[in-house]
PDB file of C-alpha atoms and ligand atoms in Angstrom:
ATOM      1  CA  UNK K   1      29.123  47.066  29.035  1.00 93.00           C
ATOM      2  CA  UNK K   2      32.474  47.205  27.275  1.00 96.00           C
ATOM      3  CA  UNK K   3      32.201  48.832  23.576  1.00 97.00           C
ATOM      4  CA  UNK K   4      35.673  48.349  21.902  1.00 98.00           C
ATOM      5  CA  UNK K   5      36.621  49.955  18.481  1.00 98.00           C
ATOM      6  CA  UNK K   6      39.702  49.860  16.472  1.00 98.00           C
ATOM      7  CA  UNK K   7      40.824  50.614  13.404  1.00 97.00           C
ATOM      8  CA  UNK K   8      43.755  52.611  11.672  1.00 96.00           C
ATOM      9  CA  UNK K   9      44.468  56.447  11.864  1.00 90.00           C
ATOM     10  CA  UNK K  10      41.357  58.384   9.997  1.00 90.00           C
ATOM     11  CA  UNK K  11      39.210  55.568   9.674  1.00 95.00           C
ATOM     12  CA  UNK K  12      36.663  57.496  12.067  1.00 93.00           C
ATOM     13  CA  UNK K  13      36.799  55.695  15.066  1.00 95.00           C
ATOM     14  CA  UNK K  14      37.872  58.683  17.089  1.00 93.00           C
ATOM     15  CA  UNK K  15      34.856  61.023  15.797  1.00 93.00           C
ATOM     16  CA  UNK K  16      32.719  57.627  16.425  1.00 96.00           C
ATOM     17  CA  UNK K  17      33.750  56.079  19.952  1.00 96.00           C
ATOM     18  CA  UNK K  18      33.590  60.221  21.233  1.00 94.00           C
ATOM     19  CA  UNK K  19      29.868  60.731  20.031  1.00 94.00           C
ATOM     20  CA  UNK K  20      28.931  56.825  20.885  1.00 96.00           C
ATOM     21  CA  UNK K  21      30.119  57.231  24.237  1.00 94.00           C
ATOM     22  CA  UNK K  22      28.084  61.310  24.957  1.00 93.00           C
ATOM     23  CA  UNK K  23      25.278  59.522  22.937  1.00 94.00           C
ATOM     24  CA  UNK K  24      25.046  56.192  25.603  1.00 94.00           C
ATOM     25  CA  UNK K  25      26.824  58.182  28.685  1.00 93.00           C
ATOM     26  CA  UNK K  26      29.672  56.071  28.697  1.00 94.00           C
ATOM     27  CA  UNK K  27      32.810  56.308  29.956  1.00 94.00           C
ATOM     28  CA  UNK K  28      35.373  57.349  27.006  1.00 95.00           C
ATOM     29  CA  UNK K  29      38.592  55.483  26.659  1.00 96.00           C
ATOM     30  CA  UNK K  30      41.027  56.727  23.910  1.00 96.00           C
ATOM     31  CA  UNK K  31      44.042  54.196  24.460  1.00 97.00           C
ATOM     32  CA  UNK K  32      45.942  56.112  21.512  1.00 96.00           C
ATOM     33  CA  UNK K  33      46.042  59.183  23.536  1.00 97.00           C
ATOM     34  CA  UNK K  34      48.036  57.469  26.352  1.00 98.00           C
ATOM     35  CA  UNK K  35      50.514  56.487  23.791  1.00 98.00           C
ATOM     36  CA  UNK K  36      50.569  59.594  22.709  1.00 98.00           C
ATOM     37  CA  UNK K  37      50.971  61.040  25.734  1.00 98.00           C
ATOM     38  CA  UNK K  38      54.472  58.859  26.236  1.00 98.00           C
ATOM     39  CA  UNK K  39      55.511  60.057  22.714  1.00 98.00           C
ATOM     40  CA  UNK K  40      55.141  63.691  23.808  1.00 98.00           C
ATOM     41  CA  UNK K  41      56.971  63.064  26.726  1.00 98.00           C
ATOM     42  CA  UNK K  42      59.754  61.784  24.790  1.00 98.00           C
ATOM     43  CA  UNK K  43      60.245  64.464  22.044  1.00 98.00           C
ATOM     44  CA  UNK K  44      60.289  66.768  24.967  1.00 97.00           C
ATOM     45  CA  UNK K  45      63.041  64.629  26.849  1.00 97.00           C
ATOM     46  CA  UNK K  46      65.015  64.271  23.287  1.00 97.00           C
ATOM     47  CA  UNK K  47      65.042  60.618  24.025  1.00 97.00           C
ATOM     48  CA  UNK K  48      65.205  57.974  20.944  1.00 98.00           C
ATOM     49  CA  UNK K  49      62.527  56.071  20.584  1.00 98.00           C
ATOM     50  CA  UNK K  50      64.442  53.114  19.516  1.00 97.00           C
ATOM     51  CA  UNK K  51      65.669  52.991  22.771  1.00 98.00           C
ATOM     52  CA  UNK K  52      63.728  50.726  24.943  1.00 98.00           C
ATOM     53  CA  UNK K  53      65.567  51.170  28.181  1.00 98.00           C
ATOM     54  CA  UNK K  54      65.518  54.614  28.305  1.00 98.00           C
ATOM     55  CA  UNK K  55      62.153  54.602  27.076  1.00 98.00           C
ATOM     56  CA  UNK K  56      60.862  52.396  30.062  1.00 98.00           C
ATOM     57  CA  UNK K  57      63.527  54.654  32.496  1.00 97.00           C
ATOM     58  CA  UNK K  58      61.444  57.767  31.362  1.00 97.00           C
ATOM     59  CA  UNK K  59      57.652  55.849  31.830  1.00 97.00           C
ATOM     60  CA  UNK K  60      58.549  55.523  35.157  1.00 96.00           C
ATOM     61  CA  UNK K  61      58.129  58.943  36.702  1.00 86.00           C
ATOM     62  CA  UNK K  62      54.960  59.449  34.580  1.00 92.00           C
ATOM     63  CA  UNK K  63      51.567  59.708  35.634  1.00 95.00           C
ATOM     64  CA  UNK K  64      48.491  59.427  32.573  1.00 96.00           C
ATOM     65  CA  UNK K  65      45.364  60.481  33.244  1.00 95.00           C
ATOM     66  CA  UNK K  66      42.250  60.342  31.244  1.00 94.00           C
ATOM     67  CA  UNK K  67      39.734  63.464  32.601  1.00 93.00           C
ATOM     68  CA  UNK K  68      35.946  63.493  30.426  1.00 87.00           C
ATOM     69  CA  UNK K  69      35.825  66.554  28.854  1.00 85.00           C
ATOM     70  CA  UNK K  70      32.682  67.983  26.306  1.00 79.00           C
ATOM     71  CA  UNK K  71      35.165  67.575  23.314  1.00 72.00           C
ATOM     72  CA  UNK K  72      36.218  63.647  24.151  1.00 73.00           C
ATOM     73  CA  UNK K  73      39.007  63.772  26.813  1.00 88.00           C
ATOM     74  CA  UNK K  74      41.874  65.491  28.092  1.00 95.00           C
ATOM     75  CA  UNK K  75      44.887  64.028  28.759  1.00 97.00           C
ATOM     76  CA  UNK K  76      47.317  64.733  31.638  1.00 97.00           C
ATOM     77  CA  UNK K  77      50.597  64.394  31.882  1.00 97.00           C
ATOM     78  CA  UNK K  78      52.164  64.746  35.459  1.00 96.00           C
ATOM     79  CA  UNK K  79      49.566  66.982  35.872  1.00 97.00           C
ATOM     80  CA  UNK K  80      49.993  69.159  32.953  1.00 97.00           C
ATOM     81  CA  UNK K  81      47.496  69.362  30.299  1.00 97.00           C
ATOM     82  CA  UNK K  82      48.919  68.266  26.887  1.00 97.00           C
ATOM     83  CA  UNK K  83      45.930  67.761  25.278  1.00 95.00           C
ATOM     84  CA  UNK K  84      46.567  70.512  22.327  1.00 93.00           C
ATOM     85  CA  UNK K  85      49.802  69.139  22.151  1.00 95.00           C
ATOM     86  CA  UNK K  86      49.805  65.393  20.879  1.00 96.00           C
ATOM     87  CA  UNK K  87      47.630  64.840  17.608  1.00 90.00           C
ATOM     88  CA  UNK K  88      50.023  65.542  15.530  1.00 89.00           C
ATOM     89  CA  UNK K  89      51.794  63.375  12.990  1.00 87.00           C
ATOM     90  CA  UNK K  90      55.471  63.370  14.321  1.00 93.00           C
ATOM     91  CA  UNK K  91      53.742  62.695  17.752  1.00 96.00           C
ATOM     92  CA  UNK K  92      51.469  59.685  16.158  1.00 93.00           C
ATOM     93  CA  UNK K  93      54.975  58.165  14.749  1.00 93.00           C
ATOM     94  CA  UNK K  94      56.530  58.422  17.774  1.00 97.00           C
ATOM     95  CA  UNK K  95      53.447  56.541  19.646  1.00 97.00           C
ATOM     96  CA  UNK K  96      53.554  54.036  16.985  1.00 94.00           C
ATOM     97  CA  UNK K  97      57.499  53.196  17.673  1.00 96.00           C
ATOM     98  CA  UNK K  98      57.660  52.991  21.116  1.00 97.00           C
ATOM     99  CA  UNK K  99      54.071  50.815  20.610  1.00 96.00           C
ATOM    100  CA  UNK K 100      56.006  47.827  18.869  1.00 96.00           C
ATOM    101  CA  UNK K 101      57.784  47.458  22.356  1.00 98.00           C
ATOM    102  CA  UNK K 102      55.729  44.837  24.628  1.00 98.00           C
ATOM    103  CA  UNK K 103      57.225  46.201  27.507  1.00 98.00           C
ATOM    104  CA  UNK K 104      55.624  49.407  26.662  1.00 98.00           C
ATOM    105  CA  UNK K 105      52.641  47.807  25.678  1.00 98.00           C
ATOM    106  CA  UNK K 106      52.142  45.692  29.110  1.00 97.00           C
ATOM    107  CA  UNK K 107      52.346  48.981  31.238  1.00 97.00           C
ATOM    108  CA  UNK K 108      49.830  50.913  29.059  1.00 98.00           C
ATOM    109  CA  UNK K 109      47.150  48.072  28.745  1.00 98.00           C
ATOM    110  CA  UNK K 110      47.338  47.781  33.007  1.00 97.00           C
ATOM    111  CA  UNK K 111      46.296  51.133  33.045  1.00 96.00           C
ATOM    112  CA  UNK K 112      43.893  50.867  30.373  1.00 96.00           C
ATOM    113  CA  UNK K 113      42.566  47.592  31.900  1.00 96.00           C
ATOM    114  CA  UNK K 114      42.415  49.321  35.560  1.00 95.00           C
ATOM    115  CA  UNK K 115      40.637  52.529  33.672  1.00 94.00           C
ATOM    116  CA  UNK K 116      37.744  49.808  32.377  1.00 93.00           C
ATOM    117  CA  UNK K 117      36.773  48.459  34.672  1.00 93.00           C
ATOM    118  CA  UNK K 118      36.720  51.331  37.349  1.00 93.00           C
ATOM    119  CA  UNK K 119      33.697  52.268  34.830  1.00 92.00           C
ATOM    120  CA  UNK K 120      30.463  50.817  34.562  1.00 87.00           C
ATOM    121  CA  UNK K 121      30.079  51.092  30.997  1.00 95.00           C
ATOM    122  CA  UNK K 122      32.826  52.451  28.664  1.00 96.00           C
ATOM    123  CA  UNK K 123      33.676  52.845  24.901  1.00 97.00           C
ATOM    124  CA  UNK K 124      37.308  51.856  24.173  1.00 97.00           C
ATOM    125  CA  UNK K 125      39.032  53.399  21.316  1.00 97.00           C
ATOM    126  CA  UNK K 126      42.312  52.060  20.128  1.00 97.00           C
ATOM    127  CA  UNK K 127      44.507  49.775  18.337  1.00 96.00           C
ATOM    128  CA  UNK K 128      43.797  46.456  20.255  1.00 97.00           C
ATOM    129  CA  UNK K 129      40.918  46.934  22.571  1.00 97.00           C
ATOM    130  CA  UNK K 130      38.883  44.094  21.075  1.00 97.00           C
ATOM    131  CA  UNK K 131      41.930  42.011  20.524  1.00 97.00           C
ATOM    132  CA  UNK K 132      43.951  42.399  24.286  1.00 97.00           C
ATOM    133  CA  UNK K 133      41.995  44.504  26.563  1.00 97.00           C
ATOM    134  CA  UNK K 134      39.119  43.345  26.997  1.00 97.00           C
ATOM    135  CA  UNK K 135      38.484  40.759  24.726  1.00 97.00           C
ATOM    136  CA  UNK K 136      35.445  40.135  26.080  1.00 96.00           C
ATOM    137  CA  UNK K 137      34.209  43.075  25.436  1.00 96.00           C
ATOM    138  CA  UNK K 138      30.666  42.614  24.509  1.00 95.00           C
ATOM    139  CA  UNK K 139      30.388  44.756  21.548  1.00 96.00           C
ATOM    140  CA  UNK K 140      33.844  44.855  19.142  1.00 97.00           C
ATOM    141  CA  UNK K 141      33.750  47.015  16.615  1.00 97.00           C
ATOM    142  CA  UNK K 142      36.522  47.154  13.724  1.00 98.00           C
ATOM    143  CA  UNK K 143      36.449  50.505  11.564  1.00 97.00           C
ATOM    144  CA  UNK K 144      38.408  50.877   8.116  1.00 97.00           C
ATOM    145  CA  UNK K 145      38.570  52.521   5.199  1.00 97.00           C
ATOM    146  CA  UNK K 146      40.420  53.026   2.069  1.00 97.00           C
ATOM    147  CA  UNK K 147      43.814  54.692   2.795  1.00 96.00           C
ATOM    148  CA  UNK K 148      42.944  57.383  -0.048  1.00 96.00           C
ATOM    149  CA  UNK K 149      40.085  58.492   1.936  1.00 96.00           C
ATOM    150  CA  UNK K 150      41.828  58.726   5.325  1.00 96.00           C
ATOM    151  CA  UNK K 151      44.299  60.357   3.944  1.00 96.00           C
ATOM    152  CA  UNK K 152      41.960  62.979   2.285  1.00 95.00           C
ATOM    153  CA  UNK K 153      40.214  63.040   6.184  1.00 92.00           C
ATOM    154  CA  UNK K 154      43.353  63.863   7.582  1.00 90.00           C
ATOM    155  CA  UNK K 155      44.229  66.609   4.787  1.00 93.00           C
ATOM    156  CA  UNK K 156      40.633  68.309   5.121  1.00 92.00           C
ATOM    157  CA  UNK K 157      40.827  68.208   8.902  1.00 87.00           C
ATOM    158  CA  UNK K 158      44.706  69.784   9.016  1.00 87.00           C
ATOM    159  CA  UNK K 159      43.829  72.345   6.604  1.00 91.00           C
ATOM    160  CA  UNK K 160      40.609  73.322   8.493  1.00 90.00           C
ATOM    161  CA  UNK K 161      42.981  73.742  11.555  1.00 84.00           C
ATOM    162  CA  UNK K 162      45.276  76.576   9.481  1.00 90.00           C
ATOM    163  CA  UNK K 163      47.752  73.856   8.532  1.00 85.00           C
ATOM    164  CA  UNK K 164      48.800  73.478   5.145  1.00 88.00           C
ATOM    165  CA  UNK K 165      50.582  70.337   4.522  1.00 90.00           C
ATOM    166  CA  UNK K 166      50.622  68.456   1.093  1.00 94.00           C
ATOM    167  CA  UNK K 167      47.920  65.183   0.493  1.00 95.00           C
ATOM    168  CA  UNK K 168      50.538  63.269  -0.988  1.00 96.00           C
ATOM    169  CA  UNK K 169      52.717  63.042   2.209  1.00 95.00           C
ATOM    170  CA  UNK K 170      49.838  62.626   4.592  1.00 94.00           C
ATOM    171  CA  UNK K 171      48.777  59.652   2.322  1.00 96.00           C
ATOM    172  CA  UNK K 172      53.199  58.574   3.090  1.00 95.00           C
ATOM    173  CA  UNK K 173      52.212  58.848   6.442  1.00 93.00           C
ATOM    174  CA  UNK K 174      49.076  57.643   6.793  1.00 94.00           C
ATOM    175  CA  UNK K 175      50.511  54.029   4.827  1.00 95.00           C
ATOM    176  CA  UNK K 176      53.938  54.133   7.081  1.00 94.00           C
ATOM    177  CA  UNK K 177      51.686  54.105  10.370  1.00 92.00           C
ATOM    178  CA  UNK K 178      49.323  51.350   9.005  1.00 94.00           C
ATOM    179  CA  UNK K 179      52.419  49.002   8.233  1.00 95.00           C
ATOM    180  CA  UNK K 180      54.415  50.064  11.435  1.00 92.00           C
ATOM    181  CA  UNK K 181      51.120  48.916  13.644  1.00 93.00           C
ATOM    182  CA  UNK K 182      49.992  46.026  11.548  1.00 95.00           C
ATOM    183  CA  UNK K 183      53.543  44.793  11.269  1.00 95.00           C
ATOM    184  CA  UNK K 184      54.663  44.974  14.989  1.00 94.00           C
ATOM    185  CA  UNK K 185      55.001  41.447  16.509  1.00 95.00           C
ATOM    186  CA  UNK K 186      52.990  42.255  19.899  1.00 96.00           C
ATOM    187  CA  UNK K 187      49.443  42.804  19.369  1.00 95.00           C
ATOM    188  CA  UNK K 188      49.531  44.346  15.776  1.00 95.00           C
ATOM    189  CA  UNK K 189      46.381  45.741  14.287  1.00 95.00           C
ATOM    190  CA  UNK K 190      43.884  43.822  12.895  1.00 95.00           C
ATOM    191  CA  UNK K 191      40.493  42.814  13.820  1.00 97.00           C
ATOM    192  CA  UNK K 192      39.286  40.536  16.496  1.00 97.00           C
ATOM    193  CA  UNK K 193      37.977  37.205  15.068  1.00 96.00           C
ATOM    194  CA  UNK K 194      34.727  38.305  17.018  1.00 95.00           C
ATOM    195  CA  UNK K 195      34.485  42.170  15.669  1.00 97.00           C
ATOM    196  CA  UNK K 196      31.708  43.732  13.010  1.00 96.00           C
ATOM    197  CA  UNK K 197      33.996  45.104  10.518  1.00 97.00           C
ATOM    198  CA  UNK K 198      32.407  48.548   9.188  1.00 97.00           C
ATOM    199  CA  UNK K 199      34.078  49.902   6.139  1.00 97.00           C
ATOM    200  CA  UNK K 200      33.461  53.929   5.999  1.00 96.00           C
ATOM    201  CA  UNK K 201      35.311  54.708   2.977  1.00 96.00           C
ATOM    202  CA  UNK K 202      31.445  55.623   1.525  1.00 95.00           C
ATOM    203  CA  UNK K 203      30.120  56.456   4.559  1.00 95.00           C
ATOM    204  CA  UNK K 204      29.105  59.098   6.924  1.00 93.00           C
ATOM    205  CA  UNK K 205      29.202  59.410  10.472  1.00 92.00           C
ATOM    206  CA  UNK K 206      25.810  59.775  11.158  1.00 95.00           C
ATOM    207  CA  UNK K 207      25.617  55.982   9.460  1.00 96.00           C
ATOM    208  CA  UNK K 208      28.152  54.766  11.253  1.00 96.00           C
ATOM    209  CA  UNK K 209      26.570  56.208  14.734  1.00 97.00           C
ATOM    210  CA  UNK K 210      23.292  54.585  13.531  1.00 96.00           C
ATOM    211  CA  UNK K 211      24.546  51.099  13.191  1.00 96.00           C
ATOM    212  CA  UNK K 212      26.244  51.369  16.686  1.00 96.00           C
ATOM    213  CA  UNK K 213      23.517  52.421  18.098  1.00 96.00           C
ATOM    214  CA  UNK K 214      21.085  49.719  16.861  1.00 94.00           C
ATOM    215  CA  UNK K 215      23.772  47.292  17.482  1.00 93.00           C
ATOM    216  CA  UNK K 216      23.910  48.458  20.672  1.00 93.00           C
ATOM    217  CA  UNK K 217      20.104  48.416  21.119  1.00 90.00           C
ATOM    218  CA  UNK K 218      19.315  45.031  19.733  1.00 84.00           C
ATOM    219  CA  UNK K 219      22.288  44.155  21.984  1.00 74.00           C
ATOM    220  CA  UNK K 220      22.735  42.054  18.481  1.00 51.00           C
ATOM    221  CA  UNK K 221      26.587  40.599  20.144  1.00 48.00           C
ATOM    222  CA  UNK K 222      27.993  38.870  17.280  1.00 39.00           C
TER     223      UNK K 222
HETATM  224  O1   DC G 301      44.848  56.199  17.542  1.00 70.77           O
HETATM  225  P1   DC G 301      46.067  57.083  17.561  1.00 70.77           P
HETATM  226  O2   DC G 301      46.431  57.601  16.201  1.00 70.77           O
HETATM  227  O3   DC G 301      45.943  58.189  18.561  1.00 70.77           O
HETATM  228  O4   DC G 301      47.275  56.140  18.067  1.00 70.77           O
HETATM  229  C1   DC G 301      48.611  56.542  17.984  1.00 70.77           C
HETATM  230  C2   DC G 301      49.529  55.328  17.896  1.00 70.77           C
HETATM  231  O5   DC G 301      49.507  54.627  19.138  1.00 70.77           O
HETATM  232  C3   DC G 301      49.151  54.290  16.846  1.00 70.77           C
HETATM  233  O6   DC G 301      49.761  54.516  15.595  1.00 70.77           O
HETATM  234  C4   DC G 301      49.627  52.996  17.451  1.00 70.77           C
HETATM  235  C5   DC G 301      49.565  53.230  18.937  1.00 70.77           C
HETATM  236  N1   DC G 301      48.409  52.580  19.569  1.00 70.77           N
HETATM  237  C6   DC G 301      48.499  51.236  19.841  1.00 70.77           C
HETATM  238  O7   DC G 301      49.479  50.605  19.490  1.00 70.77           O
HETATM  239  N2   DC G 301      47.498  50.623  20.516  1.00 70.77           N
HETATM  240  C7   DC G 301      46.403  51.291  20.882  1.00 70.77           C
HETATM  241  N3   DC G 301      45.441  50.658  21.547  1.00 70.77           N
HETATM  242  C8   DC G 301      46.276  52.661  20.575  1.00 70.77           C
HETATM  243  C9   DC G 301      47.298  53.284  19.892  1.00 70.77           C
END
């Protein structure tokens, strides 16, 4: 069984599609993380991300991989773990550049594809899992919420972390990384014609979870 949930940055689908898939023992997916995981490599090459060919030049001597770990997954880069390294906002920008490429886009869903269905039963967190990876996924789930609330998500979770940054530019942020990803011309965001749409502006996890899970149970498709 294929679980696939999107949704923009702090809508919860990250916190969701971790606990879903230790809840079910499933096989966890996070596609964002492998776009990431380009982005970091890029910063650290000072390429520009506007650059295509040198983008695709530098994808070629990299290897991604996905390892289960208690706290979602780690992600490896060559080998190296840059797990610590990538959630971070100038890291999510970059991703979301170098995602508006389709050539970009084409190499990341084969391995994403290939990652799928190597496991029996997975939860797919991303941008486009219900909408171009699998979409026949039999569950396809499309999280939202008002940007004033992710952005206060994001603010509450930075500052937790030691990092003081100011609301007003995460909610900047937050809005330039919803139009940059709903704008893009190659699988932008939005949700699959097929996909429960669950709003968690007023919502808690634990509801969210709950719904999944009877969704799940009732194996209630569509
Ligand atoms: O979910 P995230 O914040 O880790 O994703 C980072 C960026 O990667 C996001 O802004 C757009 C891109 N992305 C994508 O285009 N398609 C996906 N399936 C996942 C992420």
């Amino acid at each position: 069984m294929i679980i696939a949930i999107d949704g923009p940055a702090g809508s919860g689908k990250s916190t969701v599609a971790k606990e879903l898939s230790k809840r079910l023992g499933f096989t966890y997916i996070d596609t964002g993380a492998m776009y990431r995981a380009v982005a970091y490599k890029i910063k650290e090459e000072c390429i520009d991300p506007e650059d295509l060919n040198a983008v695709l030049n530098l994808m070629k001597g990299i290897d991604i991989k996905l390892e289960q770990s208690n706290d979602g997954v780690k992600v490896f880069l060559n080998g190296k773990d840059i797990s610590p390294y990538i959630r971070t906002e100038e890291i999510g920008k970059i991703a979301s550049k170098i995602a508006r490429f389709s050539e970009v886009r084409k190499i990341l869903v084969g391995m994403q594809r290939e990652i799928g269905k190597k496991s029996k039963n997975a939860v797919i967190e991303g941008r486009d899992t219900g909408t171009v990876i699998f979409p026949d996924a039999e569950i396809k789930i499309f999280m939202t919420a008002s940007p004033d609330v992710r952005a206060k998500r994001r603010w509450e979770e930075l500052k937790k972390k030691g990092i003081e940054i100011s609301y007003q530019q995460i909610l900047r942020e937050i809005k330039e990384r919803d139009h940059l990803d709903e704008t893009r011309k190659d699988s932008p965001l939005k949700p699959a014609s097929d996909a429960i749409i669950i709003d968690t502006t007023d919502r808690s996890i634990e509801e969210v979870l709950n719904q999944i899970l009877e969704i799940v149970k009732k194996g209630n498709i569509f």
